[in-house]
Amino acid sequence: MSVRVRFAPSPTGRLHVGNIYIALHNWLFARQRNGSFLLRLDDTDVERSTAEFAAGIEADLTWLGLTWDTFARQVDRIANYDAAAARLKASGRLYPCYESAEELALKRKIHRVYDRAALKLTAEDRAKQEAEGKRPYWRFKLEHRQVQWVDLVRGNEHIDTASQSDPVLIRADGSYLYTFTSVVDDIDLAMTHIIRGADHVTNTGTQIQIFEALGAAAPGFAHLPLLVDAAGEGLSKRLGALSISDLRAQGLEPMALNTYLAHIGTGVPLIVKPQLEELVASHDLSKFGKSSPRFDPAELLHLNAKLLHLLPFAEAKAHLAGVGLIDVDAALWDVARANVEKIEEIGEWQRICRGSIAPHIVDPAFAAMAVDVLPPEPWDEGSWKTWTEAVKTATGRKGKDLFMPLRQALTGLDHGPEMRLLLPLIGREKTLRRLRGENA
């Protein structure tokens, strides 16, 4: 059977790094096996789900290159859930309950798990409850046994469902819970593997039993360790600040994020990959341990810089255009790319080399002597050495005292690419004007 996996976000907000961490490993797993990657929107929460969020999810995945082969929405599949629920009711695996929230809270103080009191109700008891205006919610009757599976990340796993409460699958208002709808979808859409976060491990025993109760074999499972921040704290309350749209707005490259999330937690050396296809070949869920990977924005930024340093101009052009830098040429890109962390920072070197900057003259007398020995054009990478040797002879300066005032005069900065590379881009006219203290 061909591999089929899914990414199933709820369109109640924008995607964040925790979502993409899961989506990416599903996508890589499928592509490595020539399988299919399904995007399913779990949008049955009609009050919070919006078309804007749904469009944002698709835009974020597209930006990262995580294209999908099949698309589905849960809101279009209510009839499937109704039919599956009817089957479970007919087999006695779904049973109605009538406790109020207050009654359930009291029970939880006495019993660690639900006491199955509703199973003792007769037809007359249920009719009386409903005659009083109570609407039932529905629980799935678990078989009290060990449920075992071989997890593709965690190895041999088991859940003792005798220690769990019968889960609620249908609310009193008739709406379905994730535990149920997800299984129905995974059956109907022929998912072969479920790759998700380790916070779902405890759900797996229940869901395997629902698969079996509906007459389906359970798919394979892989539970990835949850991300934490650089200090080892949980990201759950902070992920909103790490939305994909925010990272995109910050000028980060999609492959920097893909590379980072593909490697952290695996123990594999973090080597930047310019193309998604390069991540596919080395993908291996078994390399994950159970400890939580640390997501460090500083490390991501460092990786982003390394990616830009390797990016050829032919590939960089579209990225530059995306941040409005349509006039950057190959010569400028090749000189400046090793000195930026984000692609938008090329704009500063575009201004320095092609535009105008304020003069930064520390010693006017020294600058005047540098003007007197400025060589004629054409200039190449050897022109800087020719000029500075002449300035050294004329002024007696050497080392930092020679080079730094010239760099500051020509760039306005005390750091950047090698001046032998910058000088030909700046040109003789701008060099003269800047040494004379003029805006140029």
XYZ file of C-alpha atoms in Angstrom:
440
model
C 0.000 0.000 0.000
C 1.291 3.459 -0.926
C 2.238 5.647 2.034
C -0.343 8.314 2.898
C 0.151 10.825 5.699
C -1.650 14.000 6.720
C -1.200 17.366 8.335
C -4.415 18.458 10.027
C -4.340 21.981 11.492
C -7.394 23.860 12.722
C -7.988 27.151 10.864
C -8.399 29.022 14.131
C -5.040 30.822 13.888
C -1.821 31.030 11.893
C 0.730 28.228 11.747
C 3.706 28.360 14.112
C 7.007 26.497 14.296
C 5.453 23.665 16.300
C 2.903 23.053 13.539
C 5.519 23.167 10.786
C 7.768 20.801 12.729
C 4.985 18.202 12.446
C 3.981 19.094 8.885
C 7.564 18.938 7.622
C 8.265 15.469 9.003
C 5.023 14.163 7.509
C 5.944 15.693 4.143
C 9.506 14.327 4.180
C 8.299 10.868 5.236
C 5.842 10.753 2.324
C 8.199 12.141 -0.305
C 10.977 9.729 0.651
C 8.569 6.852 -0.079
C 6.892 8.345 -3.148
C 3.739 8.581 -1.064
C 1.017 11.196 -0.628
C 0.785 14.166 1.724
C -2.727 15.271 2.650
C -3.709 18.677 3.989
C -6.864 18.379 6.088
C -8.433 21.364 7.785
C -10.017 20.371 11.088
C -12.596 23.136 10.848
C -15.609 21.802 12.730
C -15.183 24.612 15.289
C -17.360 26.932 13.194
C -17.186 29.796 15.704
C -13.390 30.086 15.631
C -12.514 28.758 12.158
C -12.209 31.427 9.484
C -11.552 31.530 5.760
C -8.728 33.988 6.444
C -6.920 31.545 8.715
C -7.482 28.718 6.222
C -5.944 30.802 3.440
C -3.064 31.729 5.753
C -2.317 28.069 6.458
C -2.159 27.284 2.749
C 0.055 30.339 2.114
C 2.491 29.376 4.883
C 2.825 25.792 3.655
C 3.305 26.981 0.072
C 6.027 29.442 1.142
C 7.892 26.570 2.812
C 7.484 24.364 -0.268
C 5.292 21.803 1.531
C 2.828 21.152 -1.265
C -0.026 18.708 -0.730
C -1.467 16.023 -2.997
C -4.949 15.916 -1.483
C -7.077 18.454 0.359
C -10.004 17.849 2.716
C -12.119 19.807 5.184
C -13.877 18.238 8.134
C -16.846 20.566 7.808
C -17.643 18.801 4.514
C -17.599 15.376 6.165
C -20.264 15.584 8.873
C -22.337 12.881 7.167
C -19.378 10.490 7.463
C -19.145 11.143 11.204
C -22.877 10.651 11.611
C -22.676 7.279 9.862
C -19.691 6.128 11.913
C -21.343 7.241 15.148
C -24.484 5.295 14.237
C -22.401 2.152 13.770
C -20.754 2.546 17.174
C -24.092 3.188 18.852
C -25.579 0.096 17.228
C -22.670 -2.040 18.448
C -22.928 -0.680 21.990
C -19.509 0.991 21.920
C -21.024 4.494 22.121
C -23.325 4.993 25.082
C -25.347 8.026 26.229
C -24.559 9.868 29.461
C -26.559 12.575 31.234
C -24.372 13.955 34.047
C -24.121 17.707 34.315
C -20.749 19.442 34.494
C -21.208 19.849 38.243
C -21.997 16.165 38.714
C -18.948 15.152 36.694
C -16.733 17.462 38.756
C -17.968 15.801 41.933
C -17.370 12.330 40.471
C -13.794 13.261 39.570
C -13.126 14.058 43.214
C -14.216 10.543 44.160
C -13.106 8.446 41.195
C -9.952 8.847 39.141
C -11.763 7.640 36.021
C -15.381 7.805 34.909
C -17.415 5.221 36.852
C -19.585 4.143 33.871
C -22.731 4.879 35.836
C -24.545 5.692 32.600
C -24.196 2.067 31.463
C -26.534 1.071 34.270
C -29.358 3.280 33.041
C -32.402 1.483 31.651
C -34.345 2.659 28.628
C -36.897 4.072 31.042
C -34.188 5.930 32.959
C -32.896 7.499 29.765
C -36.379 8.432 28.622
C -36.992 10.129 31.957
C -33.750 12.094 31.716
C -34.613 13.292 28.232
C -38.200 14.105 29.252
C -36.658 16.450 31.819
C -34.860 18.263 28.992
C -31.438 16.660 29.364
C -29.595 15.899 26.147
C -27.077 13.066 26.233
C -23.397 13.298 25.488
C -21.794 10.085 24.234
C -18.829 8.128 25.561
C -16.833 5.406 23.819
C -16.715 2.196 25.853
C -13.078 1.195 26.092
C -11.984 -2.407 26.330
C -9.892 -2.562 29.483
C -6.672 -4.048 28.168
C -3.131 -3.278 27.078
C -2.981 -1.606 23.669
C 0.425 -2.040 22.058
C 2.082 -0.588 18.978
C 5.578 -0.107 17.579
C 6.149 3.622 17.398
C 8.425 4.765 14.563
C 10.048 7.269 16.943
C 9.653 5.824 20.423
C 9.872 2.093 19.719
C 7.627 -0.380 21.582
C 4.780 1.473 23.304
C 1.709 0.442 25.221
C -1.247 2.064 26.953
C -3.315 0.372 29.639
C -6.812 1.613 28.796
C -8.116 0.221 32.083
C -6.520 3.261 33.680
C -8.398 5.693 31.423
C -11.894 7.115 31.424
C -14.191 6.253 28.562
C -13.621 9.268 26.290
C -16.416 11.597 25.248
C -16.763 11.492 21.472
C -19.989 13.472 21.017
C -20.987 16.535 23.024
C -24.519 17.156 24.259
C -25.027 19.651 21.421
C -24.279 16.882 18.908
C -20.841 18.172 17.881
C -17.971 15.732 17.522
C -14.617 15.754 19.287
C -11.217 15.484 17.603
C -10.545 11.991 18.981
C -13.443 10.641 16.932
C -13.434 12.724 13.754
C -9.710 12.222 13.266
C -10.067 8.443 13.293
C -13.013 8.504 10.880
C -11.063 10.727 8.505
C -7.943 8.593 8.772
C -9.987 5.520 7.826
C -11.922 7.135 4.982
C -8.876 8.882 3.536
C -6.711 5.742 3.842
C -3.949 7.137 6.038
C -1.149 4.619 6.485
C 0.830 6.522 9.135
C 0.023 9.149 11.747
C 3.018 11.353 12.558
C 2.289 13.816 15.368
C 3.549 15.220 18.653
C 4.296 13.175 21.754
C 1.434 14.916 23.576
C -0.871 12.550 21.660
C 0.713 9.320 22.938
C -1.975 8.889 25.604
C -4.687 9.265 22.916
C -3.281 6.441 20.859
C -4.661 3.547 22.874
C -8.156 5.020 22.643
C -7.885 5.782 18.956
C -6.568 2.321 18.086
C -9.645 0.884 19.772
C -11.903 3.229 17.782
C -10.184 2.116 14.565
C -10.838 -1.495 15.509
C -14.440 -0.822 16.575
C -15.083 0.657 13.135
C -13.620 -2.426 11.479
C -10.358 -0.859 10.344
C -6.734 -1.711 10.989
C -4.893 1.025 12.857
C -2.226 2.894 10.882
C 1.389 3.136 11.946
C 2.193 5.786 14.559
C 5.141 8.091 15.138
C 5.192 10.530 18.050
C 7.794 13.273 17.737
C 9.218 14.818 20.911
C 7.778 18.249 21.650
C 9.820 21.380 21.008
C 11.039 23.507 23.921
C 12.754 26.887 23.933
C 16.486 27.540 24.270
C 16.189 27.439 28.079
C 14.371 24.096 28.033
C 10.933 25.540 28.804
C 7.785 24.472 26.981
C 6.850 26.463 23.915
C 3.104 26.030 24.280
C 2.463 29.546 25.570
C 5.074 31.206 23.345
C 4.471 29.733 19.935
C 2.224 32.600 18.898
C 5.336 34.786 18.748
C 6.943 32.249 16.416
C 4.260 32.173 13.761
C 5.375 31.390 10.225
C 3.985 34.715 9.012
C 6.111 36.543 11.612
C 9.269 34.631 10.676
C 8.560 35.352 7.027
C 8.092 39.064 7.791
C 11.441 39.027 9.601
C 13.137 38.084 6.335
C 14.004 34.478 7.165
C 14.535 32.008 4.358
C 12.079 29.075 4.158
C 14.888 26.547 3.747
C 16.623 27.828 6.874
C 13.517 26.925 8.864
C 13.009 23.636 6.999
C 16.634 22.617 7.560
C 16.525 23.566 11.226
C 13.287 21.724 12.002
C 14.367 18.671 10.010
C 17.522 18.255 12.102
C 16.908 19.364 15.681
C 16.368 16.427 17.984
C 17.937 13.875 15.638
C 21.585 14.126 16.672
C 22.486 14.582 12.997
C 24.920 17.496 12.418
C 23.082 20.631 11.372
C 24.200 21.309 7.802
C 22.326 23.870 5.740
C 20.368 22.466 2.805
C 19.329 24.881 0.033
C 16.688 22.510 -1.410
C 13.939 20.412 0.187
C 14.918 17.420 -1.928
C 18.240 17.299 -0.077
C 16.364 16.783 3.203
C 14.258 13.955 1.794
C 17.098 11.482 1.250
C 18.433 11.705 4.808
C 15.089 11.773 6.629
C 14.873 9.126 9.362
C 12.334 9.225 12.200
C 14.260 6.586 14.137
C 17.046 9.104 14.811
C 14.832 11.042 17.225
C 15.189 10.440 20.931
C 12.503 11.063 23.525
C 14.083 14.261 24.861
C 12.612 17.526 23.626
C 14.568 19.414 20.938
C 15.446 23.023 21.784
C 14.230 25.629 19.338
C 16.612 28.554 19.507
C 15.782 31.597 17.309
C 19.441 32.662 17.470
C 20.533 29.343 15.991
C 17.878 29.670 13.295
C 19.187 33.134 12.411
C 22.748 31.791 12.230
C 21.568 29.032 9.896
C 19.698 31.606 7.816
C 22.938 33.549 7.358
C 24.826 30.405 6.298
C 22.125 29.660 3.742
C 22.374 33.150 2.242
C 26.147 32.856 2.050
C 25.708 29.781 -0.164
C 22.797 31.047 -2.267
C 23.750 31.777 -5.894
C 22.402 34.971 -7.441
C 20.132 33.079 -9.847
C 18.215 31.707 -6.858
C 18.516 34.863 -4.793
C 16.804 37.110 -7.366
C 13.274 36.030 -6.452
C 14.032 36.354 -2.730
C 15.437 39.855 -3.284
C 12.422 40.876 -5.312
C 10.189 39.645 -2.514
C 11.646 42.284 -0.189
C 11.637 45.001 -2.845
C 15.319 44.790 -3.825
C 14.858 44.454 -7.556
C 17.942 46.509 -8.514
C 20.529 44.315 -6.807
C 22.832 42.754 -9.398
C 25.008 39.645 -9.309
C 28.201 41.588 -8.581
C 26.755 43.242 -5.488
C 25.122 40.007 -4.288
C 28.331 38.010 -4.576
C 30.268 40.628 -2.579
C 27.703 41.364 0.150
C 25.937 38.045 0.813
C 28.600 36.806 3.252
C 27.954 39.805 5.497
C 24.194 39.544 6.065
C 21.965 37.399 8.289
C 18.715 38.283 6.461
C 18.266 38.983 2.795
C 16.762 42.426 3.411
C 20.125 43.544 4.828
C 21.478 43.506 1.273
C 19.586 46.784 0.945
C 22.175 48.510 3.126
C 25.006 47.439 0.825
C 22.921 48.423 -2.179
C 22.713 51.921 -0.694
C 26.432 52.010 0.138
C 27.590 50.838 -3.282
C 24.878 52.145 -5.613
C 23.203 54.900 -3.645
C 24.195 57.737 -1.344
C 25.549 57.867 2.206
C 26.523 60.671 4.588
C 30.270 61.410 4.815
C 32.186 59.928 7.731
C 35.559 61.703 7.762
C 37.566 61.403 10.988
C 40.737 63.084 9.706
C 40.181 65.530 6.784
C 43.936 65.965 6.178
C 44.424 62.217 5.836
C 41.408 61.988 3.518
C 42.813 64.782 1.337
C 46.129 62.947 0.934
C 44.186 59.777 0.029
C 42.408 61.738 -2.707
C 45.714 62.916 -4.168
C 46.955 59.354 -4.763
C 43.641 57.790 -5.853
C 44.415 55.701 -8.979
C 42.473 56.135 -12.231
C 39.817 53.709 -13.360
C 39.177 51.007 -14.483
C 39.298 49.373 -11.079
C 39.461 45.711 -10.171
C 40.185 43.704 -7.032
C 43.826 44.804 -7.104
C 42.998 48.519 -7.069
C 42.512 48.653 -3.283
C 46.041 47.345 -2.679
C 47.499 49.759 -5.228
C 45.738 52.714 -3.615
C 46.460 51.809 0.034
C 50.161 51.279 -0.738
C 50.203 54.788 -2.190
C 48.357 56.213 0.833
C 50.774 54.416 3.158
C 53.753 55.970 1.374
C 52.163 59.437 1.436
C 51.036 59.395 5.089
C 53.296 56.914 6.859
C 50.245 55.136 8.264
C 49.818 51.377 8.347
C 47.522 48.682 9.695
C 44.229 49.724 11.264
C 45.231 53.402 11.259
C 45.532 53.204 7.489
C 42.622 50.974 6.531
C 39.857 51.927 8.996
C 39.570 55.639 8.120
C 39.293 54.702 4.443
C 36.601 52.080 5.127
C 34.639 54.519 7.285
C 34.876 57.261 4.683
C 33.695 55.022 1.848
C 31.048 52.909 3.630
C 30.118 54.813 6.783
C 30.795 51.605 8.719
C 33.701 49.945 10.476
C 32.854 46.454 9.221
C 31.707 44.679 6.088
C 32.988 42.876 3.009
C 36.610 43.164 1.990
C 37.357 46.614 0.659
C 39.191 45.139 -2.332
C 35.780 43.802 -3.424
C 33.744 46.867 -2.458
C 35.957 49.526 -4.034
C 35.185 48.617 -7.690
C 31.445 48.590 -6.879
C 31.545 52.026 -5.253
C 33.504 53.536 -8.142
C 35.930 56.412 -8.376
C 33.386 59.258 -8.512
C 31.631 58.267 -5.280
C 34.992 57.569 -3.635
C 36.256 61.072 -4.414
C 33.104 62.778 -3.197
C 32.967 60.773 0.028
C 36.635 61.481 0.807
C 35.856 65.181 0.319
C 33.032 64.977 2.871
C 30.183 65.164 0.345
C 27.013 63.074 0.379
C 27.451 60.486 -2.336
